[in-house]
Amino acid sequence: MADALTAREAVALVADVFEERPPATAEDASGDGPLRWAGYARARARAAARTGERESVVWGTADIGGLRAVLVSFEFRFLGGSLGQRAGDLLEEAYAHARAARLPLVSLVATGGSRMQEGMVALGQLQRVARASALIRAAGLPQLAVLRDPTTGGGWATLGAGADVVLALPGAQVGFAGSRVRPPDADPSAYTAEGQLAAGHVDAIVPGDRLRPALSLWLRLLTGGTVQPVPGGAPVPPPAALDGAYGTAATGWEAVRRARATHRPRAGAYLDAWFDERADLHGDRCGGSDPGMICGFGLRKGRVVAYAAQAGTATRPAGYRTAARLIRLADRLGIPVLTLVDTPGAANDAEAERAGAGAAIADVFAAVASVRVPVTTLVIGEGGSGGALALAAPGNTWVTPDSYFSVIAPELAAAILKRDPSETPATADQLRLRPRDLVELGVVRGIVARAE
């Protein structure tokens, strides 16, 4: 096993202080349980003697990097960290306390799933956990999960995959199907933390010695820490143009060529320059990820800001779904959003169509249109058609001097109009896609100045 930690060792790995909460409900005295499973009572007694725990779940309040949270930890040595009615009681108490105390909830998960000795009564605990998790979301509180080894079955499908941010220890076994119930020819890599990261279901793999600072940073970013919100929820100002940005383009085609220049500053440079510290989300939670879309949360002069930034490539459906996930999470937590637009357009290959490009782009349009938090957009390079517009804030979009925004690429426009390729530069002028044109047309608010 990649993680042989007990529940309390896992707690000690991440928490500076931990105050265990005593169970609010009486001890289970139902003998062999609701199914009258012969030997179940003896199995629980042996598990208790072996682990020193009364159940597979321990919870309490914790100090993690100076921030308070409700912390849940699973004891895998207690009947495989399985979920039964008693464990469900403890989890429901933990979630209820998080809501009452207005604290984020952190789960250190290591479980084999539902406890078969309690049958459907055990399986029904997943509905209790799902309901408690939904109430946490409705209260605007963040949930974080750390996947230990193993995290399988209902524990993965509720506390793990249902969290807002999912971290995993290296080498952890992660999957809905446990090791003994998978098809014999199944690819084992699909059931690992690394496999789940590649599929867009995990945000980061974090070694044990880096887990406490990683959780501390995420808690500060998702709760705002001690940072006071800006009165009235004012939108963040757009970043300044970085060194390397050109001056005003004389023609439309010149604007396009400048935006496509390989040495032009890209999203990563803008995010690193603008934020004091930040952490990326990863993946769309639907089986995909797109390195051309960088999403996460950062601190800018004491204010937490969410970001979704295109990195200059054709954005794939997974990228749009990741952006929509980020924007909706920021809205739920009351965090303003910054989007950086830089794409020649949405990916239009057959694979992108099969992956639902249209639906994914529509989802981002809907997310931007429906959020209550302010959104600020800066076009830092190419603004290619609807694939770029999906991330643009209506009424609060800005451009850098080395950018353009167009209904269509000039080459494609010339082809549709059956013009000779030599007419592409003239077509670019007709499209009025330069930064100054966009300001005059009222499409953007202004051209940002260079950073001092």
XYZ file of C-alpha atoms in Angstrom:
452
model
C 0.000 0.000 0.000
C 1.230 3.495 -0.822
C -0.348 4.874 2.364
C -0.158 2.810 5.535
C -1.137 5.737 7.745
C -3.650 5.277 10.519
C -6.480 7.796 10.774
C -4.667 9.727 13.476
C -1.317 9.607 11.703
C -3.032 11.121 8.677
C -4.463 13.839 10.905
C -1.024 14.550 12.374
C 0.358 14.837 8.849
C -1.834 17.858 8.042
C -3.038 19.450 11.293
C -1.172 21.671 13.746
C -3.926 21.118 16.322
C -6.759 18.566 16.309
C -9.674 18.504 18.726
C -11.677 15.328 18.317
C -15.429 15.727 18.704
C -17.186 13.088 20.761
C -20.019 11.266 18.963
C -23.394 12.939 19.419
C -25.226 9.611 19.126
C -25.088 6.599 21.378
C -22.804 3.644 20.697
C -24.199 1.023 18.339
C -25.430 -1.912 20.445
C -27.198 -3.821 17.696
C -25.012 -6.917 17.937
C -24.618 -8.487 14.519
C -26.257 -5.516 12.806
C -29.389 -5.013 10.726
C -28.742 -8.159 8.655
C -27.937 -10.251 11.761
C -24.685 -11.158 10.018
C -23.098 -13.898 12.078
C -19.823 -12.787 13.601
C -20.237 -9.106 12.729
C -20.187 -8.002 16.352
C -16.988 -9.974 16.967
C -15.402 -8.477 13.820
C -16.160 -4.948 15.070
C -14.759 -5.782 18.484
C -11.534 -7.120 16.949
C -11.250 -4.010 14.776
C -11.701 -1.785 17.805
C -9.068 -3.706 19.777
C -6.609 -3.607 16.844
C -7.021 0.093 16.056
C -8.125 1.682 19.312
C -11.002 3.294 17.381
C -14.742 2.848 17.852
C -15.497 3.235 14.142
C -13.912 3.644 10.728
C -14.251 7.446 10.899
C -12.675 9.990 13.240
C -13.603 13.668 13.054
C -13.042 16.945 14.849
C -11.943 20.537 14.361
C -8.395 21.234 13.254
C -5.930 24.064 12.808
C -4.262 23.711 9.400
C -1.699 26.390 8.714
C -3.484 28.822 11.019
C -6.952 28.218 9.570
C -9.756 26.298 11.219
C -11.518 23.445 9.454
C -13.606 20.396 10.196
C -11.355 17.409 9.582
C -12.577 13.875 8.832
C -10.144 10.974 8.723
C -10.762 7.320 7.829
C -9.215 4.366 9.626
C -8.699 1.715 6.957
C -7.661 -0.937 9.490
C -11.187 -0.761 10.933
C -13.029 -3.103 8.563
C -11.394 -1.577 5.507
C -12.486 1.963 6.364
C -15.947 0.879 5.280
C -19.101 2.932 5.624
C -21.852 1.561 7.831
C -24.696 3.230 9.673
C -22.519 4.276 12.584
C -19.907 5.788 10.253
C -22.739 7.583 8.451
C -23.841 9.069 11.772
C -20.350 10.410 12.419
C -20.033 11.879 8.932
C -23.406 13.579 9.202
C -22.352 15.079 12.535
C -19.129 16.383 10.967
C -20.947 18.006 8.059
C -23.559 19.529 10.351
C -20.862 21.029 12.565
C -19.095 22.499 9.538
C -22.315 24.237 8.507
C -23.100 25.480 11.994
C -19.579 26.791 12.595
C -19.156 28.078 9.017
C -15.975 26.051 8.525
C -14.555 24.321 5.442
C -14.541 20.534 5.487
C -11.431 18.467 4.769
C -11.665 14.694 4.316
C -8.666 12.345 4.538
C -10.187 9.385 2.734
C -9.065 5.755 2.902
C -11.943 3.352 2.397
C -12.953 0.203 0.595
C -16.574 1.322 0.232
C -19.848 0.329 1.882
C -19.887 -2.307 4.647
C -21.395 -5.466 3.205
C -22.275 -6.838 6.672
C -24.924 -4.096 6.861
C -26.184 -4.573 3.304
C -28.425 -1.893 1.841
C -28.475 -0.070 5.156
C -24.762 0.577 4.663
C -25.169 1.505 1.006
C -27.856 4.011 1.946
C -25.275 5.974 3.946
C -23.987 7.318 0.627
C -27.260 9.197 0.201
C -26.834 10.706 3.667
C -23.315 11.824 2.799
C -24.451 13.220 -0.557
C -27.228 15.183 1.149
C -24.845 16.549 3.786
C -22.377 17.520 1.058
C -25.116 19.304 -0.897
C -26.034 21.323 2.191
C -22.376 22.330 2.599
C -22.310 23.539 -1.011
C -25.555 25.446 -0.563
C -24.051 27.164 2.482
C -21.156 28.444 0.346
C -18.523 26.420 2.197
C -15.646 24.638 0.442
C -14.913 20.913 0.637
C -11.448 19.452 0.125
C -10.474 15.802 -0.110
C -7.154 14.023 0.245
C -7.173 10.585 -1.355
C -5.166 8.033 0.591
C -4.610 4.398 -0.300
C -7.086 2.989 -1.088
C -9.987 5.273 -1.947
C -12.614 3.170 -3.651
C -16.350 2.563 -3.872
C -18.823 4.964 -2.319
C -16.140 6.852 -0.414
C -14.578 7.887 -3.719
C -17.984 8.606 -5.274
C -19.057 10.915 -2.402
C -16.405 12.424 -0.142
C -13.636 12.093 -2.738
C -14.935 12.940 -6.183
C -17.627 15.182 -4.697
C -15.140 17.622 -3.164
C -14.359 21.015 -4.689
C -10.612 20.354 -4.650
C -9.223 16.817 -4.781
C -5.618 16.091 -3.793
C -4.074 12.627 -3.720
C -1.041 10.967 -2.214
C 1.377 9.455 -4.738
C 0.597 5.903 -5.740
C -2.772 5.785 -4.019
C -5.302 3.315 -5.377
C -8.296 5.395 -6.497
C -11.377 4.174 -8.309
C -15.020 3.305 -7.932
C -14.233 -0.396 -8.396
C -12.126 -2.016 -5.691
C -9.232 -4.306 -6.555
C -11.250 -7.520 -6.117
C -14.239 -6.561 -8.273
C -12.562 -5.203 -11.416
C -12.511 -6.982 -14.769
C -9.458 -9.243 -14.899
C -8.119 -7.500 -18.008
C -8.614 -3.949 -16.680
C -5.706 -1.532 -17.063
C -4.395 -1.135 -13.489
C -3.107 2.380 -14.162
C -6.684 3.623 -14.506
C -7.246 2.861 -10.818
C -4.415 5.010 -9.482
C -4.174 8.592 -8.333
C -1.908 9.282 -11.289
C -4.430 7.751 -13.694
C -7.244 9.797 -12.196
C -5.111 12.940 -12.529
C -4.541 12.229 -16.217
C -8.287 11.733 -16.664
C -9.108 15.084 -15.065
C -10.612 13.748 -11.819
C -7.834 14.822 -9.424
C -6.404 18.321 -9.075
C -2.900 17.436 -7.870
C -0.679 14.637 -6.584
C 0.930 15.862 -3.355
C 3.653 14.006 -1.412
C 2.956 13.551 2.273
C 5.611 16.034 3.380
C 4.000 18.733 1.205
C 0.408 18.011 2.162
C 0.103 20.432 5.079
C 1.335 23.527 3.184
C -0.757 22.511 0.162
C -3.932 22.256 2.251
C -3.083 25.476 4.057
C -2.763 27.333 0.753
C -6.005 25.895 -0.602
C -7.875 26.786 2.583
C -6.615 30.370 2.383
C -7.621 30.581 -1.266
C -11.063 29.037 -0.898
C -12.036 30.806 2.315
C -10.205 34.092 1.867
C -8.376 33.441 5.154
C -8.104 36.684 7.106
C -8.399 38.768 3.952
C -11.307 41.198 3.968
C -13.439 41.225 0.803
C -13.626 44.402 -1.229
C -16.861 46.267 -0.348
C -19.588 45.863 -2.945
C -17.836 43.008 -4.722
C -16.059 45.322 -7.144
C -14.473 43.626 -10.162
C -10.710 43.258 -10.151
C -8.780 45.570 -12.466
C -7.260 43.957 -15.568
C -3.549 43.120 -15.456
C -1.176 45.487 -17.210
C 0.459 44.431 -20.469
C 3.769 42.677 -19.884
C 7.107 43.646 -21.345
C 7.317 42.308 -24.865
C 3.880 43.595 -25.820
C 3.941 45.687 -29.001
C 2.540 49.141 -29.541
C -0.600 49.879 -31.527
C -0.815 47.946 -34.797
C -1.122 50.013 -37.982
C -3.203 47.407 -39.827
C -5.472 44.505 -38.991
C -3.046 41.967 -40.404
C -0.221 43.444 -38.336
C -2.383 43.009 -35.228
C -2.956 39.355 -36.115
C 0.751 38.725 -36.723
C 1.692 40.363 -33.420
C -0.837 38.269 -31.513
C 0.549 35.130 -33.133
C 4.215 35.957 -32.427
C 5.893 33.079 -30.616
C 7.771 35.346 -28.203
C 4.667 37.221 -27.037
C 3.884 36.899 -23.289
C 1.440 34.067 -22.620
C -1.055 33.246 -19.900
C 1.457 31.636 -17.538
C 3.610 34.765 -17.556
C 0.594 36.986 -16.869
C -0.629 34.818 -13.992
C 2.815 34.579 -12.399
C 3.339 38.335 -12.651
C -0.122 39.297 -11.390
C -0.607 36.915 -8.475
C 1.453 36.806 -5.294
C 0.726 33.076 -4.990
C -1.714 30.724 -6.677
C -2.806 27.106 -7.062
C -4.232 25.433 -10.150
C -7.284 23.249 -10.471
C -6.937 20.380 -12.913
C -9.447 18.651 -15.102
C -13.082 18.803 -16.044
C -14.324 15.954 -13.802
C -15.727 14.338 -16.957
C -12.664 12.361 -18.042
C -10.556 15.062 -19.651
C -8.052 17.850 -19.165
C -6.658 20.535 -21.444
C -3.200 22.039 -20.799
C -4.322 24.986 -22.918
C -6.717 26.133 -20.182
C -5.179 27.169 -16.851
C -7.695 27.473 -14.010
C -7.328 28.057 -10.288
C -7.319 30.555 -7.432
C -4.696 33.090 -6.421
C -3.913 35.931 -4.047
C -3.450 39.397 -5.535
C -2.493 42.063 -2.958
C -4.450 40.254 -0.264
C -7.526 39.566 -2.363
C -8.491 36.088 -3.535
C -9.293 35.913 -7.247
C -10.272 32.940 -9.405
C -8.772 32.652 -12.881
C -9.501 30.839 -16.130
C -6.818 31.513 -18.728
C -6.398 30.265 -22.275
C -2.767 29.493 -23.067
C -2.682 30.263 -26.791
C -3.815 26.931 -28.221
C -7.126 25.841 -29.689
C -9.247 25.215 -26.612
C -10.606 21.698 -26.255
C -13.964 20.696 -24.736
C -12.255 19.594 -21.521
C -10.756 23.072 -21.214
C -14.145 24.751 -21.477
C -15.656 22.341 -18.959
C -12.789 23.046 -16.554
C -13.369 26.789 -16.946
C -17.085 26.364 -16.281
C -16.267 24.314 -13.191
C -13.927 27.065 -11.953
C -16.376 29.903 -12.604
C -19.266 28.166 -10.835
C -17.100 27.286 -7.834
C -15.915 30.900 -7.570
C -19.513 32.087 -7.753
C -20.583 29.726 -4.984
C -17.727 30.908 -2.751
C -18.211 34.604 -3.587
C -14.809 35.032 -5.244
C -14.333 37.409 -8.234
C -13.092 35.967 -11.520
C -10.370 36.985 -13.966
C -10.359 35.420 -17.421
C -7.494 35.684 -19.905
C -8.448 35.154 -23.540
C -5.838 33.779 -25.928
C -6.906 31.196 -28.471
C -7.090 30.952 -32.258
C -10.496 29.402 -31.582
C -12.135 26.296 -30.241
C -10.671 22.958 -31.325
C -12.675 21.785 -34.332
C -11.298 18.326 -35.077
C -13.466 15.208 -35.063
C -12.334 14.246 -31.574
C -13.428 17.641 -30.231
C -16.831 17.256 -31.833
C -17.269 13.804 -30.334
C -16.245 15.207 -26.952
C -19.046 17.787 -27.130
C -17.335 21.021 -28.172
C -20.604 22.863 -28.717
C -22.100 21.825 -25.386
C -18.875 22.643 -23.526
C -18.673 26.135 -25.042
C -22.357 26.696 -24.296
C -21.714 25.756 -20.677
C -19.047 28.447 -20.336
C -21.322 31.060 -21.928
C -24.007 30.066 -19.409
C -21.596 30.143 -16.470
C -20.322 33.638 -17.309
C -23.867 34.886 -17.947
C -25.282 33.585 -14.680
C -22.609 34.301 -12.057
C -23.285 36.826 -9.315
C -19.601 37.627 -8.729
C -17.873 40.177 -10.986
C -15.861 38.913 -13.950
C -12.967 40.788 -15.574
C -11.502 39.742 -18.931
C -8.230 40.639 -20.607
C -7.524 39.555 -24.179
C -3.770 38.948 -24.171
C -3.299 37.530 -27.666
C -5.612 35.875 -30.152
C -9.335 36.298 -29.729
C -10.658 33.730 -32.149
C -14.435 33.778 -32.580
C -16.903 32.155 -30.169
C -14.231 29.981 -28.643
C -12.699 33.159 -27.234
C -15.908 35.092 -26.631
C -17.220 32.369 -24.294
C -14.747 33.517 -21.616
C -15.262 37.261 -22.178
C -17.090 39.313 -19.562
C -19.904 41.367 -21.140
C -19.135 45.024 -20.495
C -15.845 44.398 -18.722
C -13.418 43.109 -21.342
C -10.038 44.761 -21.967
C -7.266 44.116 -24.499
C -3.482 44.333 -24.589
C -1.724 46.217 -27.410
C -0.571 42.915 -28.971
C -3.972 41.284 -29.302
C -6.909 41.051 -31.652
C -10.542 39.911 -31.360
C -12.451 38.751 -34.410
C -15.633 37.028 -35.459
C -13.435 34.726 -37.544
C -9.786 34.320 -38.498
C -8.905 36.470 -41.532
C -7.730 33.440 -43.539
C -11.015 31.649 -42.959
C -13.008 34.757 -43.762
C -11.175 35.113 -47.082
C -11.792 31.443 -47.873
C -15.513 31.692 -47.095
C -15.756 34.778 -49.301
C -13.902 32.882 -52.048
C -11.098 35.406 -52.087
C -7.550 34.715 -53.126
C -5.236 34.086 -50.125
C -3.358 37.228 -51.092
C -6.430 39.196 -49.979
C -6.182 37.957 -46.393
C -4.469 41.140 -45.082
C -7.157 43.337 -46.648
C -9.829 41.079 -45.154
C -8.232 41.528 -41.737
C -8.606 45.286 -42.106
C -12.265 44.900 -43.048
C -12.924 42.828 -39.934
C -11.775 45.750 -37.737
C -10.133 43.461 -35.243
C -7.339 45.708 -33.953
C -7.400 46.828 -30.305
C -8.190 50.433 -31.315
C -10.991 49.202 -33.597
C -12.473 47.170 -30.781
C -12.518 50.212 -28.510
C -14.166 52.353 -31.190
C -16.788 49.672 -31.812
C -17.583 49.508 -28.100
C -16.662 45.830 -27.976
C -14.032 46.335 -25.255
C -13.572 48.939 -22.549
C -9.992 49.886 -23.377
C -6.398 48.969 -24.095
C -4.344 48.302 -20.984
C -1.022 50.065 -20.479
C 2.286 48.297 -20.029
C 3.363 47.284 -16.550
C 5.612 49.815 -14.848
